[in-house]
XYZ file of N, CA and C in Angstrom:
387
model
N 23.238 -51.286 -164.585
C 21.810 -51.429 -164.650
C 21.336 -50.867 -165.990
N 20.480 -51.587 -166.663
C 19.939 -51.157 -167.944
C 18.484 -50.780 -167.763
N 18.127 -49.632 -168.299
C 16.740 -49.189 -168.298
C 16.347 -48.893 -169.730
N 15.131 -49.217 -170.078
C 14.630 -48.942 -171.424
C 13.447 -47.986 -171.315
N 13.452 -47.011 -172.204
C 12.370 -46.037 -172.270
C 12.006 -45.822 -173.732
N 10.764 -45.531 -173.973
C 10.312 -45.178 -175.317
C 9.777 -43.761 -175.279
N 10.121 -42.994 -176.302
C 9.580 -41.646 -176.421
C 8.954 -41.502 -177.792
N 8.032 -40.590 -177.879
C 7.373 -40.318 -179.159
C 7.601 -38.864 -179.520
N 8.743 -38.596 -180.104
C 9.036 -37.255 -180.567
C 10.047 -36.525 -179.710
N 10.458 -35.382 -180.229
C 11.521 -34.587 -179.616
C 11.175 -34.125 -178.203
N 9.950 -33.703 -177.980
C 9.562 -33.186 -176.665
C 9.738 -34.254 -175.592
N 9.297 -35.475 -175.874
C 9.436 -36.551 -174.897
C 10.896 -36.967 -174.731
N 11.672 -36.930 -175.811
C 13.098 -37.261 -175.722
C 13.816 -36.239 -174.855
N 13.505 -34.964 -175.036
C 14.117 -33.922 -174.213
C 13.713 -34.079 -172.750
N 12.459 -34.434 -172.489
C 11.995 -34.621 -171.111
C 12.715 -35.791 -170.440
N 12.925 -36.869 -171.171
C 13.662 -38.011 -170.632
C 15.098 -37.619 -170.309
N 15.721 -36.850 -171.182
C 17.088 -36.381 -170.951
C 17.145 -35.469 -169.729
N 16.140 -34.618 -169.564
C 16.090 -33.725 -168.403
C 16.011 -34.537 -167.117
N 15.268 -35.608 -167.150
C 15.153 -36.482 -165.979
C 16.515 -37.082 -165.627
N 17.235 -37.551 -166.635
C 18.571 -38.086 -166.396
C 19.496 -37.001 -165.854
N 19.411 -35.807 -166.420
C 20.313 -34.715 -166.037
C 20.238 -34.409 -164.547
N 19.081 -34.590 -163.959
C 18.923 -34.288 -162.530
C 19.764 -35.209 -161.652
N 20.161 -36.363 -162.175
C 20.972 -37.295 -161.386
C 22.469 -37.143 -161.651
N 22.846 -36.279 -162.586
C 24.250 -36.123 -162.957
C 24.976 -35.151 -162.044
N 26.288 -35.326 -161.977
C 27.150 -34.466 -161.158
C 28.326 -33.974 -161.999
N 28.938 -32.912 -161.542
C 30.129 -32.382 -162.213
C 31.150 -33.499 -162.427
N 31.742 -33.515 -163.603
C 32.732 -34.524 -163.947
C 32.158 -35.744 -164.639
N 30.831 -35.892 -164.623
C 30.216 -37.040 -165.295
C 30.345 -36.920 -166.806
N 30.466 -38.053 -167.458
C 30.496 -38.131 -168.917
C 29.341 -39.023 -169.347
N 28.532 -38.513 -170.267
C 27.394 -39.261 -170.792
C 27.657 -39.522 -172.261
N 27.751 -40.789 -172.626
C 27.914 -41.119 -174.036
C 26.533 -41.312 -174.639
N 26.347 -40.732 -175.825
C 25.045 -40.776 -176.501
C 25.263 -41.377 -177.882
N 24.880 -42.636 -178.032
C 25.091 -43.363 -179.277
C 23.766 -43.546 -180.010
N 23.863 -43.742 -181.307
C 22.685 -43.989 -182.130
C 22.970 -43.633 -183.573
N 22.118 -44.103 -184.447
C 22.269 -43.817 -185.866
C 22.061 -42.337 -186.169
N 22.446 -41.927 -187.369
C 22.174 -40.561 -187.809
C 20.675 -40.294 -187.704
N 20.322 -39.160 -187.133
C 18.920 -38.779 -187.033
C 18.142 -39.455 -185.918
N 18.827 -40.179 -185.031
C 18.131 -40.894 -183.954
C 17.701 -39.986 -182.816
N 18.248 -38.775 -182.755
C 17.859 -37.843 -181.708
C 18.932 -37.558 -180.674
N 20.187 -37.787 -181.032
C 21.280 -37.580 -180.084
C 21.369 -36.122 -179.625
N 21.370 -35.197 -180.560
C 21.458 -33.782 -180.191
C 20.187 -33.340 -179.471
N 19.059 -33.864 -179.846
C 17.804 -33.556 -179.145
C 17.904 -33.998 -177.690
N 18.459 -35.165 -177.471
C 18.651 -35.668 -176.112
C 19.566 -34.737 -175.321
N 20.688 -34.359 -175.919
C 21.638 -33.467 -175.242
C 20.972 -32.125 -174.943
N 20.184 -31.619 -175.885
C 19.484 -30.343 -175.686
C 18.583 -30.405 -174.448
N 17.836 -31.479 -174.295
C 16.958 -31.628 -173.139
C 17.723 -31.660 -171.834
N 18.835 -32.369 -171.821
C 19.661 -32.433 -170.617
C 20.284 -31.073 -170.313
N 20.783 -30.412 -171.340
C 21.417 -29.103 -171.152
C 20.422 -28.082 -170.600
N 19.215 -28.087 -171.107
C 18.177 -27.174 -170.597
C 17.935 -27.426 -169.107
N 17.872 -28.692 -168.724
C 17.652 -29.037 -167.317
C 18.826 -28.600 -166.442
N 19.997 -28.468 -167.044
C 21.188 -28.033 -166.307
C 21.382 -26.520 -166.362
N 20.384 -25.816 -166.890
C 20.405 -24.359 -166.864
C 20.956 -23.678 -168.096
N 21.207 -24.419 -169.164
C 21.706 -23.805 -170.400
C 20.538 -23.116 -171.097
N 20.719 -21.842 -171.417
C 19.652 -21.077 -172.063
C 19.917 -20.804 -173.533
N 21.170 -20.860 -173.963
C 21.490 -20.582 -175.363
C 21.125 -21.779 -176.241
N 21.037 -21.577 -177.553
C 20.702 -22.694 -178.443
C 21.741 -23.810 -178.343
N 21.273 -25.041 -178.272
C 22.143 -26.221 -178.232
C 22.074 -26.865 -179.615
N 23.205 -26.842 -180.301
C 23.265 -27.359 -181.667
C 24.349 -28.420 -181.776
N 24.285 -29.198 -182.831
C 25.268 -30.248 -183.042
C 26.641 -29.640 -183.304
N 27.664 -30.127 -182.598
C 29.020 -29.635 -182.842
C 29.780 -30.448 -183.884
N 29.086 -31.048 -184.816
C 29.710 -31.943 -185.792
C 30.930 -31.327 -186.469
N 30.867 -30.056 -186.832
C 31.967 -29.455 -187.585
C 33.001 -28.768 -186.695
N 32.754 -28.715 -185.393
C 33.686 -28.046 -184.490
C 34.209 -28.957 -183.389
N 33.850 -30.196 -183.373
C 34.179 -31.203 -182.367
C 33.390 -30.986 -181.078
N 33.357 -29.753 -180.561
C 32.647 -29.558 -179.304
C 32.177 -28.148 -179.071
N 31.180 -28.048 -178.208
C 30.680 -26.771 -177.701
C 30.749 -26.833 -176.188
N 30.924 -25.673 -175.593
C 30.886 -25.564 -174.129
C 29.793 -24.556 -173.808
N 28.875 -24.937 -172.936
C 27.739 -24.085 -172.583
C 27.798 -23.741 -171.104
N 27.334 -22.532 -170.784
C 27.218 -22.107 -169.398
C 25.815 -22.405 -168.910
N 25.733 -22.926 -167.702
C 24.472 -23.190 -167.034
C 24.759 -23.207 -165.549
N 23.837 -23.715 -164.748
C 24.156 -23.801 -163.322
C 25.297 -24.781 -163.111
N 25.451 -25.727 -164.045
C 26.631 -26.584 -164.167
C 27.071 -26.455 -165.620
N 28.357 -26.191 -165.887
C 28.809 -26.118 -167.281
C 28.549 -27.438 -168.014
N 28.234 -27.335 -169.286
C 27.937 -28.497 -170.121
C 28.877 -28.489 -171.328
N 29.526 -29.627 -171.553
C 30.316 -29.826 -172.759
C 29.542 -30.773 -173.658
N 29.535 -30.460 -174.956
C 28.820 -31.291 -175.932
C 29.796 -31.599 -177.052
N 30.180 -32.855 -177.166
C 31.141 -33.269 -178.187
C 30.474 -34.171 -179.214
N 30.961 -34.084 -180.434
C 30.508 -34.952 -181.518
C 31.762 -35.466 -182.207
N 32.026 -36.751 -182.063
C 33.258 -37.337 -182.598
C 33.107 -37.897 -184.006
N 31.958 -37.709 -184.621
C 31.638 -38.322 -185.913
C 32.701 -38.073 -186.974
N 33.165 -36.861 -187.124
C 34.106 -36.523 -188.202
C 35.556 -36.845 -187.873
N 35.833 -37.244 -186.642
C 37.218 -37.523 -186.273
C 37.706 -38.861 -186.796
N 36.851 -39.829 -186.871
C 37.267 -41.142 -187.330
C 37.941 -41.940 -186.247
N 39.146 -41.575 -185.864
C 39.900 -42.332 -184.861
C 40.704 -41.348 -184.024
N 40.396 -41.264 -182.751
C 41.100 -40.324 -181.880
C 42.572 -40.674 -181.685
N 42.939 -41.918 -181.929
C 44.333 -42.310 -181.769
C 45.236 -41.529 -182.717
N 44.700 -41.053 -183.833
C 45.491 -40.309 -184.807
C 45.410 -38.798 -184.610
N 44.690 -38.363 -183.588
C 44.522 -36.930 -183.331
C 45.534 -36.449 -182.298
N 45.615 -35.153 -182.172
C 46.516 -34.538 -181.199
C 46.132 -34.957 -179.781
N 47.110 -35.410 -178.986
C 46.796 -35.745 -177.594
C 46.228 -34.507 -176.890
N 45.271 -34.705 -176.069
C 44.683 -33.582 -175.337
C 43.601 -32.847 -176.097
N 43.225 -33.344 -177.273
C 42.223 -32.673 -178.096
C 40.921 -32.428 -177.339
N 40.540 -33.334 -176.467
C 39.267 -33.230 -175.754
C 39.391 -32.669 -174.335
N 40.614 -32.322 -173.938
C 40.858 -31.891 -172.560
C 40.025 -30.679 -172.135
N 39.763 -29.759 -173.039
C 38.988 -28.568 -172.685
C 37.516 -28.887 -172.447
N 37.077 -30.073 -172.872
C 35.672 -30.461 -172.744
C 35.441 -31.464 -171.620
N 36.384 -32.365 -171.423
C 36.249 -33.395 -170.390
C 36.924 -32.908 -169.117
N 36.244 -32.009 -168.430
C 36.804 -31.365 -167.250
C 35.998 -31.737 -166.007
N 36.618 -31.664 -164.843
C 35.916 -32.055 -163.612
C 34.812 -31.088 -163.186
N 34.768 -29.895 -163.769
C 33.748 -28.914 -163.374
C 32.478 -29.009 -164.218
N 32.509 -29.788 -165.297
C 31.395 -29.824 -166.246
C 30.817 -31.229 -166.352
N 29.647 -31.293 -166.951
C 29.070 -32.566 -167.375
C 29.251 -32.612 -168.885
N 29.824 -33.701 -169.380
C 30.109 -33.824 -170.809
C 29.179 -34.849 -171.449
N 28.655 -34.487 -172.616
C 27.843 -35.374 -173.437
C 28.631 -35.631 -174.721
N 28.816 -36.906 -175.065
C 29.654 -37.267 -176.204
C 28.835 -38.081 -177.202
N 28.607 -37.490 -178.380
C 27.952 -38.208 -179.468
C 29.002 -38.995 -180.245
N 28.618 -40.130 -180.786
C 29.489 -41.056 -181.511
C 30.658 -41.496 -180.625
N 30.373 -41.947 -179.404
C 31.443 -42.286 -178.455
C 32.305 -43.472 -178.877
N 31.776 -44.340 -179.739
C 32.562 -45.499 -180.156
C 33.846 -45.068 -180.858
N 33.884 -43.859 -181.387
C 35.084 -43.352 -182.059
C 36.125 -42.849 -181.064
N 35.740 -42.763 -179.800
C 36.664 -42.299 -178.765
C 37.101 -43.391 -177.816
N 36.861 -44.644 -178.189
C 37.264 -45.751 -177.323
C 38.747 -45.666 -177.006
N 39.075 -45.885 -175.765
C 40.457 -45.814 -175.321
C 40.885 -44.422 -174.904
N 40.099 -43.402 -175.254
C 40.428 -42.025 -174.897
C 39.423 -41.481 -173.883
N 38.164 -41.862 -174.049
C 37.124 -41.397 -173.132
C 37.272 -42.107 -171.791
N 36.855 -41.457 -170.719
C 36.909 -42.103 -169.404
C 36.107 -43.405 -169.414
N 36.521 -44.341 -168.588
C 35.824 -45.625 -168.528
C 34.493 -45.509 -167.799
N 34.427 -44.688 -166.785
C 33.202 -44.578 -166.002
C 32.302 -43.528 -166.616
N 31.282 -43.997 -167.272
C 30.370 -43.085 -167.948
C 28.936 -43.585 -167.793
N 28.014 -42.704 -168.103
C 26.618 -43.079 -168.255
C 26.413 -43.255 -169.756
N 25.900 -44.390 -170.168
C 25.725 -44.664 -171.592
C 24.256 -44.604 -171.975
N 23.980 -43.869 -173.056
C 22.637 -43.764 -173.610
C 22.711 -44.239 -175.049
N 21.793 -45.105 -175.449
C 21.719 -45.553 -176.838
C 20.330 -45.239 -177.339
N 20.277 -44.480 -178.435
C 19.007 -44.106 -179.043
C 18.810 -44.870 -180.330
N 17.573 -45.237 -180.597
C 17.279 -45.903 -181.868
C 15.874 -45.543 -182.278
N 15.651 -45.632 -183.582
C 14.317 -45.403 -184.119
C 13.471 -46.633 -183.861
N 12.251 -46.421 -183.446
C 11.320 -47.530 -183.278
C 10.299 -47.454 -184.411
N 10.272 -48.476 -185.226
C 9.315 -48.481 -186.353
C 9.737 -47.509 -187.426
N 8.758 -46.856 -188.033
C 9.016 -45.922 -189.127
C 9.664 -44.670 -188.584
């Protein structure tokens, strides 16, 4: 099922993500795609807050992933700098894609063939200017 939503700014994007987060369960993987600056980390931040994460949620671009504690653990991955997971160490994402957490994956197209098939997919894009 495809749903389309429009938001005007970070606050509304975070609120939309929080709404989605309420329907998620442990073990779910949410792929978050979009151009640079489209609001991927903002979206993840909103969802993480709704899941009880209180610490700052920042882009894991240079570290591959962050793991946050909340009422449900949250993993936040950014595959942008990896290029192709097929050339990486097997199990690189195992600490993040766990059955006890909800995982959010930015730049998921770079993880094709490695990420679970059953996921919730979010695509963000700029509307207008």
